[in-house]
């Protein structure tokens, strides 16, 4: 069989049967065409199959225009990756929906669906856990368990589309995990999600957020995609960044900003910088001044996020007036900056917090 990309060996939960099957929802149209040809089927079946897989069906049985015999063959050699929601929280304030999904191997990830005036945006996870270890982040608390497949990234969107009877138009890769630490799968996901025969979400409507994996930023520049690159900077200098983000010891602020400038030269896209304000750590006037001077001349936007408290650390968000003062300082120094609106404040979750809460509940109840 020629198509073996994204084949995974996995442990089936029920019965512990080890199985080797093709992760068919991770395949692009060319690979599906190859697969269909290998099965001696006419080429037009490939497009039918691809459309079904991208529409979010959970089983081959739902593919009514595909002959039963072919469906049986496909299910013998491949599987359709799905996500199973085990928790769903709906904000009473603004309708934001947060899902905790279970994967085939029992691992948990999370997605957040937000409604804006221009449509629906989903924040998806790209890994189970994360190995970057940022001190303020709940996702990094337990390290990396595994990468998500492109199909598992897609399934977070197709499930939310079907569950709410909507068409999500914007995606942010800002949930659990570091997308550039799962490079190939993230790229394949971008290819699939923007395919006009599938979800057809334009790359201009997608943001990829990284903690500063410079090698990945360089590789990403080679693809020259019109996505928005979002950098979790969170500090204006190495002294502070070293304390909160271990990735800075490998690629420091200078190296990161150089990679951003190079990336911008190639893509001509505005870069977004995330800056989580932590009281007494990175929120002084001097910090704002240093940040502005480092970003000088770059076409960029700074997103100020009041840091979300995580039980395991002592970080606190600054008072509202200190956050506004920080933003004004940046604006006065010529840096475009906005304070991120908090959505879903009543359903307590950002970056790993929901999964952690669910895991604690499950562990506590001894369900696992
Ligand atoms: N790993 C990638 C993408 C996922 S994290 C990255 O780090 O960019 C998504 C965003 O949430 C990042 O900007 C991250 O720094 C931020 N974040 C994580 N924990 C946070 C917290 N406790 N408060 C505020 N922002 C946080
Ligand atoms: Fe990982 Fe991003 Fe959290 Fe850092 S902020 S631990 S890179 S998910």
Short mmCIF file of C-alpha atoms and ligand atoms in Angstrom, two decimals:
data_model
loop_
_atom_site.label_atom_id
_atom_site.label_comp_id
_atom_site.label_asym_id
_atom_site.label_seq_id
_atom_site.Cartn_x
_atom_site.Cartn_y
_atom_site.Cartn_z
CA UNK A 1 0.00 0.00 0.00
CA UNK A 2 1.56 3.29 -1.08
CA UNK A 3 -0.23 5.53 1.40
CA UNK A 4 1.29 5.14 4.79
CA UNK A 5 1.74 8.73 5.89
CA UNK A 6 0.14 9.42 9.23
CA UNK A 7 -0.40 5.78 9.97
CA UNK A 8 -0.42 5.33 13.69
CA UNK A 9 0.01 2.31 15.87
CA UNK A 10 -2.46 2.68 18.62
CA UNK A 11 -3.90 0.90 21.53
CA UNK A 12 -7.62 0.36 21.28
CA UNK A 13 -9.14 1.15 24.62
CA UNK A 14 -11.71 -1.61 24.56
CA UNK A 15 -9.92 -4.92 24.73
CA UNK A 16 -6.37 -3.56 24.39
CA UNK A 17 -6.01 -4.69 20.78
CA UNK A 18 -2.97 -3.24 19.05
CA UNK A 19 -3.92 -2.10 15.61
CA UNK A 20 -2.07 -0.72 12.61
CA UNK A 21 -4.36 1.31 10.45
CA UNK A 22 -4.17 4.30 8.15
CA UNK A 23 -5.27 7.56 9.72
CA UNK A 24 -7.41 8.33 6.70
CA UNK A 25 -8.72 11.71 7.82
CA UNK A 26 -5.14 13.03 7.90
CA UNK A 27 -4.66 12.31 4.20
CA UNK A 28 -4.89 15.06 1.60
CA UNK A 29 -6.71 14.61 -1.68
CA UNK A 30 -3.59 13.46 -3.58
CA UNK A 31 -2.92 10.72 -1.02
CA UNK A 32 -6.57 9.64 -0.98
CA UNK A 33 -6.48 9.45 -4.78
CA UNK A 34 -3.43 7.22 -4.50
CA UNK A 35 -5.18 5.04 -1.93
CA UNK A 36 -8.32 4.70 -4.07
CA UNK A 37 -6.19 3.84 -7.12
CA UNK A 38 -4.34 1.19 -5.10
CA UNK A 39 -7.73 -0.31 -4.29
CA UNK A 40 -8.54 -0.41 -8.06
CA UNK A 41 -11.36 2.08 -7.69
CA UNK A 42 -12.25 4.93 -10.08
CA UNK A 43 -10.59 8.25 -9.25
CA UNK A 44 -13.85 10.15 -8.64
CA UNK A 45 -14.30 8.08 -5.46
CA UNK A 46 -11.34 9.97 -3.98
CA UNK A 47 -13.13 13.31 -4.03
CA UNK A 48 -16.29 11.76 -2.59
CA UNK A 49 -14.31 10.14 0.18
CA UNK A 50 -12.29 13.27 0.91
CA UNK A 51 -15.46 15.38 1.16
CA UNK A 52 -17.05 12.94 3.60
CA UNK A 53 -13.96 12.81 5.78
CA UNK A 54 -13.63 16.56 5.88
CA UNK A 55 -17.34 17.02 6.61
CA UNK A 56 -16.81 15.33 9.95
CA UNK A 57 -18.63 12.00 9.60
CA UNK A 58 -17.67 9.54 12.30
CA UNK A 59 -17.94 6.28 10.36
CA UNK A 60 -17.75 4.85 6.86
CA UNK A 61 -21.42 3.80 7.21
CA UNK A 62 -22.49 7.42 6.80
CA UNK A 63 -20.86 7.65 3.34
CA UNK A 64 -24.01 6.76 1.48
CA UNK A 65 -22.75 7.42 -2.07
CA UNK A 66 -19.78 5.04 -1.62
CA UNK A 67 -20.44 1.34 -2.39
CA UNK A 68 -20.73 -0.85 0.69
CA UNK A 69 -17.93 -3.13 -0.47
CA UNK A 70 -15.50 -0.23 -0.70
CA UNK A 71 -16.60 1.08 2.69
CA UNK A 72 -15.85 -2.34 4.16
CA UNK A 73 -12.41 -2.42 2.53
CA UNK A 74 -11.66 1.06 3.82
CA UNK A 75 -12.68 0.27 7.34
CA UNK A 76 -10.48 -2.84 7.30
CA UNK A 77 -7.36 -0.84 6.47
CA UNK A 78 -8.04 2.58 7.94
CA UNK A 79 -9.80 4.41 10.72
CA UNK A 80 -11.55 7.78 11.02
CA UNK A 81 -10.11 9.86 13.85
CA UNK A 82 -12.81 11.42 16.01
CA UNK A 83 -13.00 13.39 19.22
CA UNK A 84 -15.50 12.50 21.92
CA UNK A 85 -16.74 15.38 24.06
CA UNK A 86 -16.76 14.39 27.69
CA UNK A 87 -17.43 17.88 29.03
CA UNK A 88 -19.09 20.87 27.47
CA UNK A 89 -19.37 24.22 29.22
CA UNK A 90 -21.47 27.07 27.82
CA UNK A 91 -20.87 30.57 29.11
CA UNK A 92 -24.01 32.25 30.37
CA UNK A 93 -22.35 35.61 29.75
CA UNK A 94 -21.37 35.43 26.07
CA UNK A 95 -22.18 31.95 24.74
CA UNK A 96 -18.54 30.82 24.51
CA UNK A 97 -18.44 27.02 24.42
CA UNK A 98 -15.57 25.03 25.89
CA UNK A 99 -15.15 21.36 25.12
CA UNK A 100 -12.99 18.76 26.77
CA UNK A 101 -12.54 16.01 24.21
CA UNK A 102 -11.38 12.46 24.77
CA UNK A 103 -9.18 10.87 22.09
CA UNK A 104 -9.02 7.23 20.99
CA UNK A 105 -6.40 6.43 23.63
CA UNK A 106 -8.24 8.12 26.49
CA UNK A 107 -6.10 11.29 26.41
CA UNK A 108 -7.85 14.63 26.95
CA UNK A 109 -7.58 17.85 24.96
CA UNK A 110 -9.64 21.03 24.85
CA UNK A 111 -11.12 23.48 22.36
CA UNK A 112 -12.88 26.77 22.83
CA UNK A 113 -15.54 28.09 20.46
CA UNK A 114 -16.11 31.85 20.47
CA UNK A 115 -18.71 33.95 18.71
CA UNK A 116 -17.66 37.30 17.33
CA UNK A 117 -19.54 39.77 15.13
CA UNK A 118 -17.73 38.45 12.05
CA UNK A 119 -18.48 34.78 12.80
CA UNK A 120 -17.23 31.84 14.81
CA UNK A 121 -13.63 31.31 15.88
CA UNK A 122 -12.31 28.10 17.37
CA UNK A 123 -9.19 27.73 19.47
CA UNK A 124 -7.79 24.24 18.95
CA UNK A 125 -5.16 22.11 20.69
CA UNK A 126 -2.19 20.75 18.75
CA UNK A 127 -0.65 18.39 21.33
CA UNK A 128 -1.66 16.47 24.43
CA UNK A 129 0.24 18.49 27.02
CA UNK A 130 3.30 20.50 26.09
CA UNK A 131 7.01 20.16 26.76
CA UNK A 132 7.89 23.85 26.69
CA UNK A 133 7.26 24.26 30.42
CA UNK A 134 6.21 27.95 30.57
CA UNK A 135 5.81 28.77 34.24
CA UNK A 136 2.44 30.54 33.94
CA UNK A 137 0.75 27.88 31.81
CA UNK A 138 -1.41 24.96 32.91
CA UNK A 139 -0.77 22.99 29.69
CA UNK A 140 2.91 22.63 30.45
CA UNK A 141 2.45 21.33 33.99
CA UNK A 142 2.74 17.65 33.12
CA UNK A 143 4.99 17.82 30.08
CA UNK A 144 4.20 16.41 26.65
CA UNK A 145 2.20 13.20 26.32
CA UNK A 146 1.96 13.06 22.53
CA UNK A 147 1.43 15.00 19.33
CA UNK A 148 -2.02 15.34 17.83
CA UNK A 149 -2.50 14.04 14.31
CA UNK A 150 -3.81 16.45 11.63
CA UNK A 151 -7.09 14.53 11.80
CA UNK A 152 -7.42 15.14 15.54
CA UNK A 153 -6.88 18.86 14.97
CA UNK A 154 -9.54 18.84 12.23
CA UNK A 155 -12.00 16.78 14.25
CA UNK A 156 -12.10 19.48 16.94
CA UNK A 157 -13.51 21.83 14.30
CA UNK A 158 -15.88 19.42 12.56
CA UNK A 159 -17.35 18.29 15.87
CA UNK A 160 -18.02 21.89 16.99
CA UNK A 161 -19.52 22.72 13.55
CA UNK A 162 -21.93 19.81 13.72
CA UNK A 163 -22.76 20.21 17.39
CA UNK A 164 -23.79 23.84 16.95
CA UNK A 165 -25.00 23.65 13.36
CA UNK A 166 -22.61 26.41 12.30
CA UNK A 167 -19.71 27.02 9.95
CA UNK A 168 -16.60 28.06 11.84
CA UNK A 169 -14.75 30.67 9.81
CA UNK A 170 -11.64 31.36 11.89
CA UNK A 171 -9.15 29.10 13.63
CA UNK A 172 -6.49 29.88 16.21
CA UNK A 173 -3.89 27.23 17.04
CA UNK A 174 -3.64 28.48 20.61
CA UNK A 175 -5.04 25.69 22.74
CA UNK A 176 -2.96 23.09 24.47
CA UNK A 177 0.42 22.38 22.91
CA UNK A 178 3.15 24.01 20.85
CA UNK A 179 2.26 23.75 17.13
CA UNK A 180 5.84 24.24 15.96
CA UNK A 181 6.93 21.34 18.17
CA UNK A 182 4.50 19.25 16.09
CA UNK A 183 5.58 20.79 12.82
CA UNK A 184 4.65 18.31 10.08
CA UNK A 185 1.23 17.57 11.52
CA UNK A 186 0.47 21.27 11.94
CA UNK A 187 1.43 21.95 8.32
CA UNK A 188 -0.67 19.03 7.07
CA UNK A 189 -3.59 20.33 9.16
CA UNK A 190 -3.24 23.77 7.54
CA UNK A 191 -3.27 22.13 4.12
CA UNK A 192 -6.40 20.11 4.91
CA UNK A 193 -8.41 22.79 6.69
CA UNK A 194 -7.92 25.28 3.87
CA UNK A 195 -8.76 22.82 1.06
CA UNK A 196 -11.69 24.12 -0.96
CA UNK A 197 -13.18 20.62 -1.08
CA UNK A 198 -13.12 20.41 2.68
CA UNK A 199 -13.71 22.97 5.42
CA UNK A 200 -12.34 25.65 3.09
CA UNK A 201 -11.18 27.98 5.85
CA UNK A 202 -8.86 30.53 4.23
CA UNK A 203 -5.32 30.64 5.57
CA UNK A 204 -5.82 34.37 6.22
CA UNK A 205 -8.38 33.34 8.80
CA UNK A 206 -5.97 31.13 10.72
CA UNK A 207 -3.46 32.08 13.43
CA UNK A 208 -0.63 29.89 14.63
CA UNK A 209 0.79 30.73 18.03
CA UNK A 210 4.27 29.77 19.16
CA UNK A 211 6.26 30.25 22.33
CA UNK A 212 9.27 31.05 20.16
CA UNK A 213 10.55 27.88 18.51
CA UNK A 214 12.93 29.70 16.17
CA UNK A 215 13.82 26.63 14.08
CA UNK A 216 10.09 26.17 13.42
CA UNK A 217 9.56 29.84 12.52
CA UNK A 218 12.36 29.53 9.95
CA UNK A 219 10.83 26.39 8.46
CA UNK A 220 7.38 27.98 8.44
CA UNK A 221 8.73 30.96 6.47
CA UNK A 222 9.71 28.55 3.69
CA UNK A 223 6.02 27.69 3.18
CA UNK A 224 5.18 31.41 2.86
CA UNK A 225 1.57 30.95 3.93
CA UNK A 226 -0.72 33.91 4.57
CA UNK A 227 -1.58 32.73 8.09
CA UNK A 228 -1.07 35.07 11.06
CA UNK A 229 1.98 34.19 13.10
CA UNK A 230 1.45 34.91 16.76
CA UNK A 231 4.42 35.00 19.11
CA UNK A 232 4.01 34.44 22.84
CA UNK A 233 6.63 36.95 23.90
CA UNK A 234 5.45 37.82 27.42
CA UNK A 235 8.69 39.59 28.35
CA UNK A 236 10.79 42.43 26.95
CA UNK A 237 14.18 40.96 27.91
CA UNK A 238 16.06 37.72 28.56
CA UNK A 239 16.24 38.20 32.31
CA UNK A 240 12.43 38.06 32.67
CA UNK A 241 11.80 35.65 29.82
CA UNK A 242 14.35 33.15 31.17
CA UNK A 243 12.42 33.11 34.43
CA UNK A 244 9.04 32.36 32.88
CA UNK A 245 9.75 30.61 29.57
CA UNK A 246 12.49 27.94 29.42
CA UNK A 247 12.43 28.07 25.59
CA UNK A 248 14.23 31.41 25.92
CA UNK A 249 17.39 29.63 27.07
CA UNK A 250 17.59 27.96 23.68
CA UNK A 251 16.44 30.92 21.57
CA UNK A 252 16.70 34.26 23.34
CA UNK A 253 14.71 37.43 22.65
CA UNK A 254 17.23 38.70 20.07
CA UNK A 255 17.20 35.41 18.18
CA UNK A 256 13.42 35.26 18.31
CA UNK A 257 12.89 38.83 17.10
CA UNK A 258 15.44 38.34 14.32
CA UNK A 259 13.52 35.25 13.18
CA UNK A 260 10.31 37.33 13.26
CA UNK A 261 11.85 40.08 11.15
CA UNK A 262 13.14 37.50 8.64
CA UNK A 263 9.74 35.81 8.60
CA UNK A 264 8.10 39.15 7.87
CA UNK A 265 10.48 39.88 5.02
CA UNK A 266 9.35 36.69 3.31
CA UNK A 267 5.64 36.72 4.08
CA UNK A 268 4.97 40.48 4.40
CA UNK A 269 2.43 39.56 7.08
CA UNK A 270 1.90 41.56 10.25
CA UNK A 271 3.07 39.63 13.31
CA UNK A 272 1.05 39.41 16.46
CA UNK A 273 2.78 39.40 19.87
CA UNK A 274 1.03 37.94 22.88
CA UNK A 275 1.99 39.54 26.17
CA UNK A 276 0.42 38.10 29.33
CA UNK A 277 0.71 40.75 32.01
CA UNK A 278 1.86 39.36 35.35
CA UNK A 279 1.84 41.65 38.33
CA UNK A 280 5.31 42.67 39.47
CA UNK A 281 7.00 40.53 36.81
CA UNK A 282 6.60 42.19 33.39
CA UNK A 283 4.08 45.01 33.87
CA UNK A 284 6.17 48.08 34.76
CA UNK A 285 6.46 51.27 32.72
CA UNK A 286 10.10 50.39 32.10
CA UNK A 287 9.01 46.99 30.73
CA UNK A 288 6.62 48.75 28.31
CA UNK A 289 9.38 51.08 27.18
CA UNK A 290 11.81 48.22 26.60
CA UNK A 291 9.18 46.22 24.74
CA UNK A 292 8.42 49.17 22.45
CA UNK A 293 12.09 49.68 21.68
CA UNK A 294 12.61 46.00 20.81
CA UNK A 295 9.65 45.94 18.46
CA UNK A 296 10.63 49.19 16.75
CA UNK A 297 10.19 49.15 12.99
CA UNK A 298 8.35 45.84 12.90
CA UNK A 299 4.86 45.68 11.42
CA UNK A 300 3.17 44.17 14.43
CA UNK A 301 0.40 44.20 16.96
CA UNK A 302 0.63 43.51 20.68
CA UNK A 303 -2.16 41.61 22.39
CA UNK A 304 -2.16 42.27 26.11
CA UNK A 305 -3.65 39.44 28.14
CA UNK A 306 -4.27 39.76 31.85
CA UNK A 307 -2.50 36.58 33.13
CA UNK A 308 -4.91 33.88 34.20
CA UNK A 309 -4.09 32.57 37.64
CA UNK A 310 -3.07 28.89 37.77
CA UNK A 311 -3.35 27.09 41.10
CA UNK A 312 0.21 25.71 40.90
CA UNK A 313 1.89 29.12 40.73
CA UNK A 314 1.67 32.47 42.45
CA UNK A 315 1.38 34.67 39.37
CA UNK A 316 -1.33 37.30 39.54
CA UNK A 317 -2.79 39.61 36.94
CA UNK A 318 -2.24 43.34 37.50
CA UNK A 319 -5.05 45.72 38.48
CA UNK A 320 -7.17 46.87 35.54
CA UNK A 321 -5.73 50.39 35.69
CA UNK A 322 -2.15 49.07 35.48
CA UNK A 323 -3.11 47.06 32.39
CA UNK A 324 -4.62 50.14 30.74
CA UNK A 325 -1.54 52.21 31.67
CA UNK A 326 0.71 49.57 30.03
CA UNK A 327 -1.34 49.68 26.85
CA UNK A 328 -1.35 53.50 26.75
CA UNK A 329 2.42 53.56 27.23
CA UNK A 330 2.91 51.23 24.27
CA UNK A 331 0.51 53.24 22.11
CA UNK A 332 2.33 56.48 23.02
CA UNK A 333 5.57 54.87 21.93
CA UNK A 334 4.05 53.99 18.56
CA UNK A 335 3.22 50.32 19.19
CA UNK A 336 -0.20 49.10 18.24
CA UNK A 337 -1.61 47.35 21.34
CA UNK A 338 -4.99 46.09 22.49
CA UNK A 339 -6.18 44.43 25.66
CA UNK A 340 -7.72 41.06 24.91
CA UNK A 341 -11.38 40.81 25.75
CA UNK A 342 -12.10 38.01 28.18
CA UNK A 343 -14.63 35.55 26.79
CA UNK A 344 -16.23 32.80 28.80
CA UNK A 345 -15.05 34.23 32.12
CA UNK A 346 -17.65 32.21 34.02
CA UNK A 347 -16.54 28.85 32.63
CA UNK A 348 -12.96 29.10 33.85
CA UNK A 349 -10.57 28.04 31.17
CA UNK A 350 -7.56 28.96 29.16
CA UNK A 351 -4.68 26.93 27.82
CA UNK A 352 -4.85 23.65 29.70
CA UNK A 353 -6.94 24.79 32.61
CA UNK A 354 -10.08 22.97 31.53
CA UNK A 355 -8.29 19.71 30.91
CA UNK A 356 -6.58 19.96 34.26
CA UNK A 357 -9.88 20.57 36.02
CA UNK A 358 -11.56 17.66 34.25
CA UNK A 359 -8.64 15.35 34.98
CA UNK A 360 -8.77 16.29 38.64
CA UNK A 361 -12.51 15.62 38.74
CA UNK A 362 -12.12 12.31 36.94
CA UNK A 363 -9.12 11.24 39.05
CA UNK A 364 -10.96 12.30 42.19
CA UNK A 365 -14.00 10.27 41.21
CA UNK A 366 -11.85 7.29 40.29
CA UNK A 367 -13.53 6.93 36.90
CA UNK A 368 -10.33 6.37 34.89
N1 LIG B 1 2.15 26.93 22.73
C1 LIG B 1 1.71 28.03 21.98
C2 LIG B 1 0.22 28.07 21.74
C3 LIG B 1 -0.65 27.67 22.89
S1 LIG B 1 -0.60 28.67 24.33
C4 LIG B 1 2.19 29.32 22.59
O1 LIG B 1 2.70 29.30 23.70
O2 LIG B 1 2.06 30.34 21.94
C5 LIG B 1 -1.79 29.93 23.92
C6 LIG B 1 -1.51 31.28 24.58
O3 LIG B 1 -1.96 31.30 25.95
C7 LIG B 1 -0.06 31.66 24.60
O4 LIG B 1 0.12 32.99 24.21
C8 LIG B 1 0.28 31.45 26.04
O5 LIG B 1 1.44 32.12 26.39
C9 LIG B 1 -0.98 31.92 26.72
N2 LIG B 1 -1.11 31.51 28.12
C10 LIG B 1 -0.79 30.34 28.68
N3 LIG B 1 -1.06 30.35 30.01
C11 LIG B 1 -1.57 31.55 30.29
C12 LIG B 1 -2.03 32.16 31.48
N4 LIG B 1 -2.02 31.53 32.67
N5 LIG B 1 -2.48 33.43 31.39
C13 LIG B 1 -2.50 34.08 30.20
N6 LIG B 1 -2.08 33.55 29.05
C14 LIG B 1 -1.60 32.31 29.09
FE1 LIG B 2 3.27 25.15 25.97
FE2 LIG B 2 2.29 27.45 25.01
FE3 LIG B 2 1.73 26.63 27.50
FE4 LIG B 2 4.19 27.44 26.94
S1 LIG B 2 2.33 28.69 26.87
S2 LIG B 2 3.64 25.60 28.11
S3 LIG B 2 4.41 26.70 24.86
S4 LIG B 2 1.13 25.64 25.62
#
